[in-house]
Amino acid sequence: MGSARRDKITRMDPAIIPPISLPFLGWFFLILSSVVLMLGLALFRYLHLEGKLTQRYENYSLWNDIFLLGIWVLGFTGGLGVINGKAIGGTLLEYFCAVMSVLVIVNSLTRIKLLKQRHAAEPGAPPFNWAAAIAGALLVVVPVVALCAGAIYTLRGEVAQQALR
């Protein structure tokens, strides 16, 4: 394959895949992170008031929730930084998107594994429907990973690099 053809294939042409607007990215991740953080705090409050918080952490590590809280705070801070045109905002948002993509994929694989184990434990159950389990996981994974990939692509573009100095 010729060098010119290889360069044409490996470079992303902005006409083929237009970047997402920076203000949209900033506001989207700022609002999304705010909503998730508020819902998480409301859930903690509910569990505390119902006396179920201790029960939750008997079989589940507090560090998992602290880690997730930190990731969503990164998304919030990154969105705010992008809105204000700060370079660190783009870096934080890019990191948030990379981590969120990995978390969504790993979480979906874990849920499929647990679903398979539960299904195998049921006596007389029909064969496990792998196609339905994978299709259900892909309904969540594909949009999240696509949005995160689009955000990373946009944040690494020249327009974003110039705007976030």
PDB file of N, CA, C and O in Angstrom, residues 32-57:
ATOM      1  N   LEU A  32     -24.523  16.044  33.179  1.00  0.00           N
ATOM      2  CA  LEU A  32     -24.608  14.609  33.433  1.00  0.00           C
ATOM      3  C   LEU A  32     -23.934  14.250  34.760  1.00  0.00           C
ATOM      4  O   LEU A  32     -24.503  13.518  35.584  1.00  0.00           O
ATOM      5  N   SER A  33     -22.741  14.755  34.980  1.00  0.00           N
ATOM      6  CA  SER A  33     -22.025  14.465  36.225  1.00  0.00           C
ATOM      7  C   SER A  33     -22.764  15.021  37.431  1.00  0.00           C
ATOM      8  O   SER A  33     -22.830  14.369  38.477  1.00  0.00           O
ATOM      9  N   SER A  34     -23.332  16.203  37.299  1.00  0.00           N
ATOM     10  CA  SER A  34     -24.099  16.793  38.409  1.00  0.00           C
ATOM     11  C   SER A  34     -25.302  15.924  38.763  1.00  0.00           C
ATOM     12  O   SER A  34     -25.559  15.666  39.943  1.00  0.00           O
ATOM     13  N   VAL A  35     -26.018  15.472  37.752  1.00  0.00           N
ATOM     14  CA  VAL A  35     -27.200  14.633  37.994  1.00  0.00           C
ATOM     15  C   VAL A  35     -26.792  13.318  38.661  1.00  0.00           C
ATOM     16  O   VAL A  35     -27.405  12.888  39.637  1.00  0.00           O
ATOM     17  N   VAL A  36     -25.737  12.681  38.148  1.00  0.00           N
ATOM     18  CA  VAL A  36     -25.293  11.409  38.727  1.00  0.00           C
ATOM     19  C   VAL A  36     -24.820  11.612  40.159  1.00  0.00           C
ATOM     20  O   VAL A  36     -25.147  10.807  41.043  1.00  0.00           O
ATOM     21  N   LEU A  37     -24.073  12.668  40.424  1.00  0.00           N
ATOM     22  CA  LEU A  37     -23.609  12.935  41.794  1.00  0.00           C
ATOM     23  C   LEU A  37     -24.786  13.199  42.737  1.00  0.00           C
ATOM     24  O   LEU A  37     -24.812  12.687  43.867  1.00  0.00           O
ATOM     25  N   MET A  38     -25.774  13.957  42.288  1.00  0.00           N
ATOM     26  CA  MET A  38     -26.946  14.220  43.141  1.00  0.00           C
ATOM     27  C   MET A  38     -27.741  12.947  43.398  1.00  0.00           C
ATOM     28  O   MET A  38     -28.188  12.706  44.523  1.00  0.00           O
ATOM     29  N   LEU A  39     -27.924  12.118  42.369  1.00  0.00           N
ATOM     30  CA  LEU A  39     -28.632  10.854  42.556  1.00  0.00           C
ATOM     31  C   LEU A  39     -27.869   9.922  43.494  1.00  0.00           C
ATOM     32  O   LEU A  39     -28.468   9.238  44.330  1.00  0.00           O
ATOM     33  N   GLY A  40     -26.553   9.898  43.358  1.00  0.00           N
ATOM     34  CA  GLY A  40     -25.733   9.080  44.255  1.00  0.00           C
ATOM     35  C   GLY A  40     -25.833   9.528  45.698  1.00  0.00           C
ATOM     36  O   GLY A  40     -25.974   8.710  46.610  1.00  0.00           O
ATOM     37  N   LEU A  41     -25.794  10.845  45.914  1.00  0.00           N
ATOM     38  CA  LEU A  41     -25.934  11.364  47.279  1.00  0.00           C
ATOM     39  C   LEU A  41     -27.327  11.097  47.837  1.00  0.00           C
ATOM     40  O   LEU A  41     -27.484  10.767  49.021  1.00  0.00           O
ATOM     41  N   ALA A  42     -28.349  11.201  46.986  1.00  0.00           N
ATOM     42  CA  ALA A  42     -29.714  10.892  47.424  1.00  0.00           C
ATOM     43  C   ALA A  42     -29.834   9.415  47.793  1.00  0.00           C
ATOM     44  O   ALA A  42     -30.493   9.065  48.781  1.00  0.00           O
ATOM     45  N   LEU A  43     -29.194   8.543  47.028  1.00  0.00           N
ATOM     46  CA  LEU A  43     -29.218   7.115  47.338  1.00  0.00           C
ATOM     47  C   LEU A  43     -28.524   6.827  48.667  1.00  0.00           C
ATOM     48  O   LEU A  43     -29.037   6.064  49.495  1.00  0.00           O
ATOM     49  N   PHE A  44     -27.372   7.455  48.898  1.00  0.00           N
ATOM     50  CA  PHE A  44     -26.690   7.287  50.186  1.00  0.00           C
ATOM     51  C   PHE A  44     -27.564   7.765  51.338  1.00  0.00           C
ATOM     52  O   PHE A  44     -27.651   7.131  52.379  1.00  0.00           O
ATOM     53  N   ARG A  45     -28.202   8.892  51.144  1.00  0.00           N
ATOM     54  CA  ARG A  45     -29.082   9.437  52.185  1.00  0.00           C
ATOM     55  C   ARG A  45     -30.242   8.487  52.463  1.00  0.00           C
ATOM     56  O   ARG A  45     -30.592   8.231  53.613  1.00  0.00           O
ATOM     57  N   TYR A  46     -30.837   7.956  51.396  1.00  0.00           N
ATOM     58  CA  TYR A  46     -31.934   7.007  51.555  1.00  0.00           C
ATOM     59  C   TYR A  46     -31.469   5.759  52.311  1.00  0.00           C
ATOM     60  O   TYR A  46     -32.139   5.301  53.241  1.00  0.00           O
ATOM     61  N   LEU A  47     -30.333   5.197  51.897  1.00  0.00           N
ATOM     62  CA  LEU A  47     -29.815   4.009  52.575  1.00  0.00           C
ATOM     63  C   LEU A  47     -29.497   4.291  54.040  1.00  0.00           C
ATOM     64  O   LEU A  47     -29.724   3.450  54.910  1.00  0.00           O
ATOM     65  N   HIS A  48     -28.992   5.482  54.318  1.00  0.00           N
ATOM     66  CA  HIS A  48     -28.688   5.861  55.696  1.00  0.00           C
ATOM     67  C   HIS A  48     -29.972   5.967  56.524  1.00  0.00           C
ATOM     68  O   HIS A  48     -30.050   5.446  57.642  1.00  0.00           O
ATOM     69  N   LEU A  49     -30.986   6.647  55.988  1.00  0.00           N
ATOM     70  CA  LEU A  49     -32.237   6.815  56.719  1.00  0.00           C
ATOM     71  C   LEU A  49     -32.962   5.490  56.948  1.00  0.00           C
ATOM     72  O   LEU A  49     -33.631   5.312  57.961  1.00  0.00           O
ATOM     73  N   GLU A  50     -32.842   4.557  56.007  1.00  0.00           N
ATOM     74  CA  GLU A  50     -33.490   3.256  56.133  1.00  0.00           C
ATOM     75  C   GLU A  50     -32.658   2.269  56.951  1.00  0.00           C
ATOM     76  O   GLU A  50     -33.102   1.154  57.188  1.00  0.00           O
ATOM     77  N   GLY A  51     -31.450   2.669  57.342  1.00  0.00           N
ATOM     78  CA  GLY A  51     -30.583   1.798  58.123  1.00  0.00           C
ATOM     79  C   GLY A  51     -29.954   0.677  57.309  1.00  0.00           C
ATOM     80  O   GLY A  51     -29.532  -0.335  57.860  1.00  0.00           O
ATOM     81  N   LYS A  52     -29.874   0.843  56.003  1.00  0.00           N
ATOM     82  CA  LYS A  52     -29.345  -0.199  55.124  1.00  0.00           C
ATOM     83  C   LYS A  52     -27.913   0.080  54.671  1.00  0.00           C
ATOM     84  O   LYS A  52     -27.346  -0.710  53.923  1.00  0.00           O
ATOM     85  N   LEU A  53     -27.343   1.174  55.126  1.00  0.00           N
ATOM     86  CA  LEU A  53     -25.996   1.526  54.696  1.00  0.00           C
ATOM     87  C   LEU A  53     -24.970   0.525  55.234  1.00  0.00           C
ATOM     88  O   LEU A  53     -24.064   0.110  54.507  1.00  0.00           O
ATOM     89  N   THR A  54     -25.113   0.117  56.473  1.00  0.00           N
ATOM     90  CA  THR A  54     -24.200  -0.870  57.055  1.00  0.00           C
ATOM     91  C   THR A  54     -24.315  -2.194  56.316  1.00  0.00           C
ATOM     92  O   THR A  54     -23.308  -2.836  56.027  1.00  0.00           O
ATOM     93  N   GLN A  55     -25.537  -2.583  55.999  1.00  0.00           N
ATOM     94  CA  GLN A  55     -25.777  -3.828  55.270  1.00  0.00           C
ATOM     95  C   GLN A  55     -25.113  -3.778  53.896  1.00  0.00           C
ATOM     96  O   GLN A  55     -24.547  -4.758  53.437  1.00  0.00           O
ATOM     97  N   ARG A  56     -25.152  -2.616  53.236  1.00  0.00           N
ATOM     98  CA  ARG A  56     -24.551  -2.481  51.906  1.00  0.00           C
ATOM     99  C   ARG A  56     -23.053  -2.725  51.968  1.00  0.00           C
ATOM    100  O   ARG A  56     -22.488  -3.372  51.088  1.00  0.00           O
ATOM    101  N   TYR A  57     -22.400  -2.236  52.988  1.00  0.00           N
ATOM    102  CA  TYR A  57     -20.946  -2.322  53.053  1.00  0.00           C
ATOM    103  C   TYR A  57     -20.438  -3.572  53.753  1.00  0.00           C
ATOM    104  O   TYR A  57     -19.236  -3.714  53.943  1.00  0.00           O
TER     105      TYR A  57
END
